[in-house]
CSV table of C-alpha atoms in Angstrom, one decimal:
chain,number,residue,atom,x,y,z
A,1,MET,CA,-38.1,94.0,-94.3
A,2,PRO,CA,-37.4,94.7,-90.5
A,3,ARG,CA,-36.3,92.2,-88.2
A,4,VAL,CA,-38.2,93.8,-85.1
A,5,GLY,CA,-41.0,95.7,-85.8
A,6,ASP,CA,-44.6,95.0,-87.5
A,7,SER,CA,-43.2,93.6,-90.8
A,8,GLN,CA,-47.1,93.8,-92.3
A,9,ILE,CA,-47.1,97.8,-91.5
A,10,PHE,CA,-43.5,98.1,-93.7
A,11,TYR,CA,-44.5,96.0,-96.3
A,12,ARG,CA,-47.8,98.3,-96.9
A,13,ARG,CA,-45.7,101.0,-97.0
A,14,VAL,CA,-43.3,99.5,-99.6
A,15,ARG,CA,-46.6,98.8,-101.6
A,16,ASN,CA,-48.1,102.2,-101.3
A,17,GLY,CA,-44.5,103.7,-102.6
A,18,TYR,CA,-44.6,101.1,-105.4
A,19,ASN,CA,-48.0,102.6,-106.4
A,20,LEU,CA,-47.3,105.8,-106.3
A,21,ASN,CA,-44.2,105.3,-108.6
A,22,LEU,CA,-46.7,104.2,-111.4
A,23,LEU,CA,-49.0,107.4,-110.8
A,24,GLY,CA,-47.8,110.6,-112.9
A,25,ALA,CA,-45.7,110.7,-116.1
A,26,SER,CA,-42.9,107.8,-116.8
A,27,SER,CA,-40.0,108.0,-118.6
A,28,GLU,CA,-42.1,107.1,-121.9
A,29,SER,CA,-44.8,109.2,-121.6
A,30,VAL,CA,-42.5,112.0,-121.3
A,31,VAL,CA,-40.5,111.2,-124.3
A,32,GLU,CA,-43.7,110.8,-126.3
A,33,SER,CA,-45.4,114.0,-125.4
A,34,PHE,CA,-42.6,115.8,-126.0
A,35,ASP,CA,-43.0,118.0,-129.1
A,36,LEU,CA,-40.0,119.7,-130.7
A,37,ASP,CA,-41.8,122.3,-132.4
A,38,GLN,CA,-43.5,123.6,-128.9
A,39,GLU,CA,-39.6,123.2,-127.2
A,40,MET,CA,-38.0,125.4,-130.0
A,41,VAL,CA,-40.7,128.1,-129.5
A,42,ALA,CA,-40.4,127.6,-126.0
A,43,VAL,CA,-36.6,128.0,-126.2
A,44,PHE,CA,-36.8,131.4,-128.0
A,45,ALA,CA,-39.5,132.6,-125.4
A,46,ARG,CA,-37.2,132.2,-122.7
A,47,LYS,CA,-34.2,134.3,-124.6
A,48,ALA,CA,-36.9,137.0,-125.1
A,49,MET,CA,-36.7,138.7,-122.0
A,50,ILE,CA,-33.0,139.1,-122.6
A,51,GLY,CA,-32.9,139.6,-126.0
A,52,LYS,CA,-35.5,142.5,-126.9
A,53,TYR,CA,-32.8,144.8,-125.2
A,54,VAL,CA,-29.8,143.7,-127.0
A,55,HIS,CA,-30.4,144.2,-130.6
A,56,SER,CA,-29.8,146.8,-133.1
A,57,ASP,CA,-32.8,148.2,-134.8
A,58,TYR,CA,-31.5,147.8,-138.6
A,59,ARG,CA,-31.7,144.2,-137.8
A,60,GLN,CA,-35.2,143.1,-139.2
A,61,VAL,CA,-36.8,139.8,-139.5
A,62,GLY,CA,-40.0,139.9,-141.4
A,63,GLY,CA,-40.3,143.7,-141.7
A,64,ARG,CA,-39.9,144.2,-138.2
A,65,THR,CA,-37.2,144.3,-135.7
A,66,VAL,CA,-35.9,141.7,-133.6
A,67,ASN,CA,-36.1,143.7,-130.6
A,68,ASP,CA,-40.0,144.4,-131.7
A,69,TRP,CA,-40.6,140.8,-132.1
A,70,LEU,CA,-38.9,139.8,-128.4
A,71,SER,CA,-41.1,142.4,-126.9
A,72,ASP,CA,-44.1,139.6,-126.5
A,73,PRO,CA,-43.3,136.3,-125.6
A,74,GLY,CA,-46.9,135.4,-127.1
A,75,GLN,CA,-46.0,136.2,-130.8
A,76,THR,CA,-42.6,134.2,-130.4
A,77,ALA,CA,-44.3,131.2,-132.8
A,78,ASP,CA,-44.7,133.9,-135.1
A,79,PHE,CA,-41.2,135.3,-135.2
A,80,VAL,CA,-39.8,132.0,-135.5
A,81,ALA,CA,-41.9,131.3,-138.7
A,82,ALA,CA,-40.7,134.8,-139.9
A,83,MET,CA,-37.1,133.8,-139.3
A,84,GLU,CA,-37.7,130.6,-141.6
A,85,GLU,CA,-39.2,132.6,-144.5
A,86,SER,CA,-36.3,134.9,-144.0
A,87,GLY,CA,-34.0,132.4,-144.6
A,88,TRP,CA,-31.8,132.7,-141.6
A,89,PHE,CA,-33.2,128.9,-141.0
A,90,GLN,CA,-32.9,126.5,-143.8
A,91,ARG,CA,-34.8,123.7,-142.4
A,92,HIS,CA,-34.5,119.6,-142.9
A,93,GLN,CA,-31.0,120.5,-143.9
A,94,ASP,CA,-27.6,120.2,-142.3
A,95,PRO,CA,-27.7,123.1,-139.5
A,96,GLN,CA,-24.2,124.7,-141.3
A,97,ASN,CA,-26.4,125.8,-143.8
A,98,SER,CA,-28.2,128.0,-141.7
A,99,ARG,CA,-27.3,131.5,-141.1
A,100,PHE,CA,-28.5,131.3,-137.1
A,101,TRP,CA,-26.8,128.3,-136.4
A,102,LYS,CA,-23.8,129.7,-137.3
A,103,LEU,CA,-24.4,132.9,-135.2
A,104,ILE,CA,-24.5,130.6,-131.9
A,105,GLN,CA,-22.0,127.7,-132.9
A,106,GLY,CA,-18.4,128.3,-133.7
A,107,GLU,CA,-15.2,130.0,-132.4
A,108,LYS,CA,-16.1,133.0,-134.0
A,109,ALA,CA,-20.2,133.2,-133.3
A,110,LYS,CA,-21.5,136.5,-132.4
A,111,MET,CA,-23.7,134.6,-130.0
A,112,PHE,CA,-21.2,132.1,-128.9
A,113,GLY,CA,-22.6,131.2,-125.4
A,114,VAL,CA,-25.9,132.8,-125.5
A,115,PHE,CA,-27.6,129.5,-125.9
A,116,SER,CA,-27.2,126.8,-123.0
A,117,ALA,CA,-26.0,122.8,-124.5
A,118,TYR,CA,-29.2,121.8,-124.0
A,119,GLU,CA,-31.2,124.7,-126.1
A,120,GLN,CA,-28.8,124.2,-128.7
A,121,GLN,CA,-29.4,120.8,-129.3
A,122,VAL,CA,-33.0,121.9,-129.6
A,123,ILE,CA,-32.2,124.3,-132.1
A,124,HIS,CA,-30.2,121.9,-134.1
A,125,ASP,CA,-32.4,119.0,-134.1
A,126,TRP,CA,-35.5,121.4,-135.2
A,127,ILE,CA,-33.3,122.5,-138.0
A,128,VAL,CA,-32.5,119.0,-139.2
A,129,GLY,CA,-35.9,118.0,-138.8
A,130,ASP,CA,-36.9,115.1,-141.5
A,131,ALA,CA,-33.5,114.8,-142.5
A,132,ALA,CA,-32.2,113.3,-139.2
A,133,ASP,CA,-31.8,110.0,-140.9
A,134,ARG,CA,-30.4,110.6,-144.1
A,135,LEU,CA,-27.9,113.2,-142.5
A,136,SER,CA,-27.1,111.5,-138.9
A,137,GLY,CA,-23.5,109.9,-140.4
A,138,ASP,CA,-22.6,113.7,-141.4
A,139,LEU,CA,-23.6,116.0,-138.7
A,140,LYS,CA,-21.0,117.6,-136.7
A,141,PRO,CA,-21.5,117.2,-132.9
A,142,VAL,CA,-22.8,120.6,-130.7
A,143,ARG,CA,-20.3,122.2,-128.8
A,144,LYS,CA,-21.2,122.6,-125.6
A,145,SER,CA,-19.2,125.0,-123.9
A,146,ARG,CA,-16.0,126.9,-124.1
A,147,LEU,CA,-15.2,126.4,-120.3
A,148,SER,CA,-12.7,123.9,-119.2
A,149,SER,CA,-13.4,121.3,-117.0
A,150,ASP,CA,-11.6,123.0,-113.8
A,151,VAL,CA,-13.4,126.2,-114.6
A,152,LYS,CA,-17.0,124.7,-114.9
A,153,GLN,CA,-16.2,122.2,-111.7
A,154,HIS,CA,-15.4,126.0,-109.8
A,155,LEU,CA,-18.1,127.1,-110.8
A,156,ARG,CA,-20.0,124.4,-109.6
A,157,ALA,CA,-19.4,125.1,-106.2
A,158,GLU,CA,-20.6,128.7,-106.4
A,159,MET,CA,-24.6,127.4,-107.3
A,160,THR,CA,-27.8,127.2,-105.8
A,161,HIS,CA,-30.4,127.5,-107.9
A,162,SER,CA,-31.9,124.2,-110.0
A,163,ALA,CA,-33.7,124.3,-112.9
A,164,ALA,CA,-34.7,122.3,-115.9
A,165,PRO,CA,-34.2,121.7,-118.6
A,166,SER,CA,-30.3,122.2,-118.4
A,167,ASP,CA,-27.5,120.7,-119.4
A,168,ASP,CA,-25.3,121.2,-116.0
A,169,ASP,CA,-25.7,123.4,-113.1
A,170,PHE,CA,-23.6,125.9,-114.7
A,171,ASP,CA,-26.8,126.4,-117.1
A,172,ALA,CA,-29.2,126.3,-114.5
A,173,GLU,CA,-28.1,129.0,-112.4
A,174,VAL,CA,-28.1,130.9,-116.0
A,175,LEU,CA,-31.5,129.8,-116.7
A,176,GLY,CA,-32.5,130.9,-113.0
A,177,LEU,CA,-31.1,134.4,-113.8
A,178,GLU,CA,-32.6,135.0,-117.0
A,179,GLU,CA,-36.2,133.6,-115.7
A,180,SER,CA,-35.6,136.2,-112.4
A,181,LEU,CA,-35.2,139.9,-114.1
A,182,SER,CA,-38.0,141.9,-114.6
A,183,THR,CA,-39.1,143.5,-117.7
A,184,ASP,CA,-38.6,147.1,-116.7
A,185,ARG,CA,-35.0,148.1,-118.3
A,186,GLU,CA,-33.7,150.3,-115.2
A,187,ALA,CA,-34.6,147.0,-113.2
A,188,VAL,CA,-32.5,144.8,-115.2
A,189,MET,CA,-30.1,146.8,-115.4
A,190,ALA,CA,-29.7,147.4,-111.5
A,191,THR,CA,-29.6,143.7,-111.2
A,192,LEU,CA,-27.1,143.1,-113.7
A,193,ILE,CA,-24.8,145.6,-112.0
A,194,GLY,CA,-25.4,144.3,-108.3
A,195,LEU,CA,-24.1,140.6,-110.0
A,196,MET,CA,-20.8,142.2,-111.6
A,197,SER,CA,-19.9,143.4,-107.9
A,198,PRO,CA,-16.5,141.9,-106.9
A,199,ALA,CA,-18.2,139.5,-104.8
A,200,LEU,CA,-20.3,137.7,-107.3
A,201,HIS,CA,-18.4,138.7,-110.7
A,202,HIS,CA,-16.8,135.3,-110.6
A,203,SER,CA,-19.7,133.4,-110.4
A,204,ALA,CA,-22.2,131.8,-112.8
A,205,SER,CA,-24.5,134.2,-112.5
A,206,GLY,CA,-22.0,137.0,-112.4
A,207,LEU,CA,-20.4,135.9,-115.4
A,208,ALA,CA,-23.8,135.6,-117.1
A,209,ALA,CA,-24.7,139.2,-115.8
A,210,THR,CA,-21.2,140.5,-117.4
A,211,ARG,CA,-22.3,138.8,-121.0
A,212,MET,CA,-25.5,140.3,-120.8
A,213,PHE,CA,-24.6,144.2,-119.6
A,214,TYR,CA,-21.9,143.9,-122.5
A,215,ASP,CA,-24.5,142.7,-125.3
A,216,ILE,CA,-27.3,145.5,-123.7
A,217,MET,CA,-24.9,148.3,-123.9
A,218,ASN,CA,-23.7,147.4,-127.3
């Protein structure tokens, strides 16, 4: 409350601010509206922009190549369902029993680092499903990153993007890069090559671009 000036005007502003705070989504409403199935599909849809370029044609799910599935984000839900039907996901079990989980978790996992910590947690919880209470004491924690805290602190200093949901600013910049890429292969390659330049290679987006470029070329 101001000692000099109109205290009533000040108090009216405080009340208006409080009332504004009551509008929109609250913490409880956000939690209640969260749909794990929809978020699982959203995670895979975000990865489709790059993923449609990096899988070999011999890798098929439900009689179609992975690249074909990922070419249209609108069919992501069907793709996730096809992966479950093909045995890549063992729902309502320990994620360690799922082939896909082993691809993204572990020191020798072929896709380690492709999914952010938040995205891995979504996949983990979706696989566990109805068995969460039964397996709560047996589940291994989701590994977040290979990066040391010193490296992550250095990378954070380079970041200017903000995005959500994300585990930290490193994930945010990588997510921003993925969302900014064109659907045209030549344009994607040009963007990635630019980010791999000496001036940018050490940044979070530069490191992510290097990984994406390697995946596309191999």
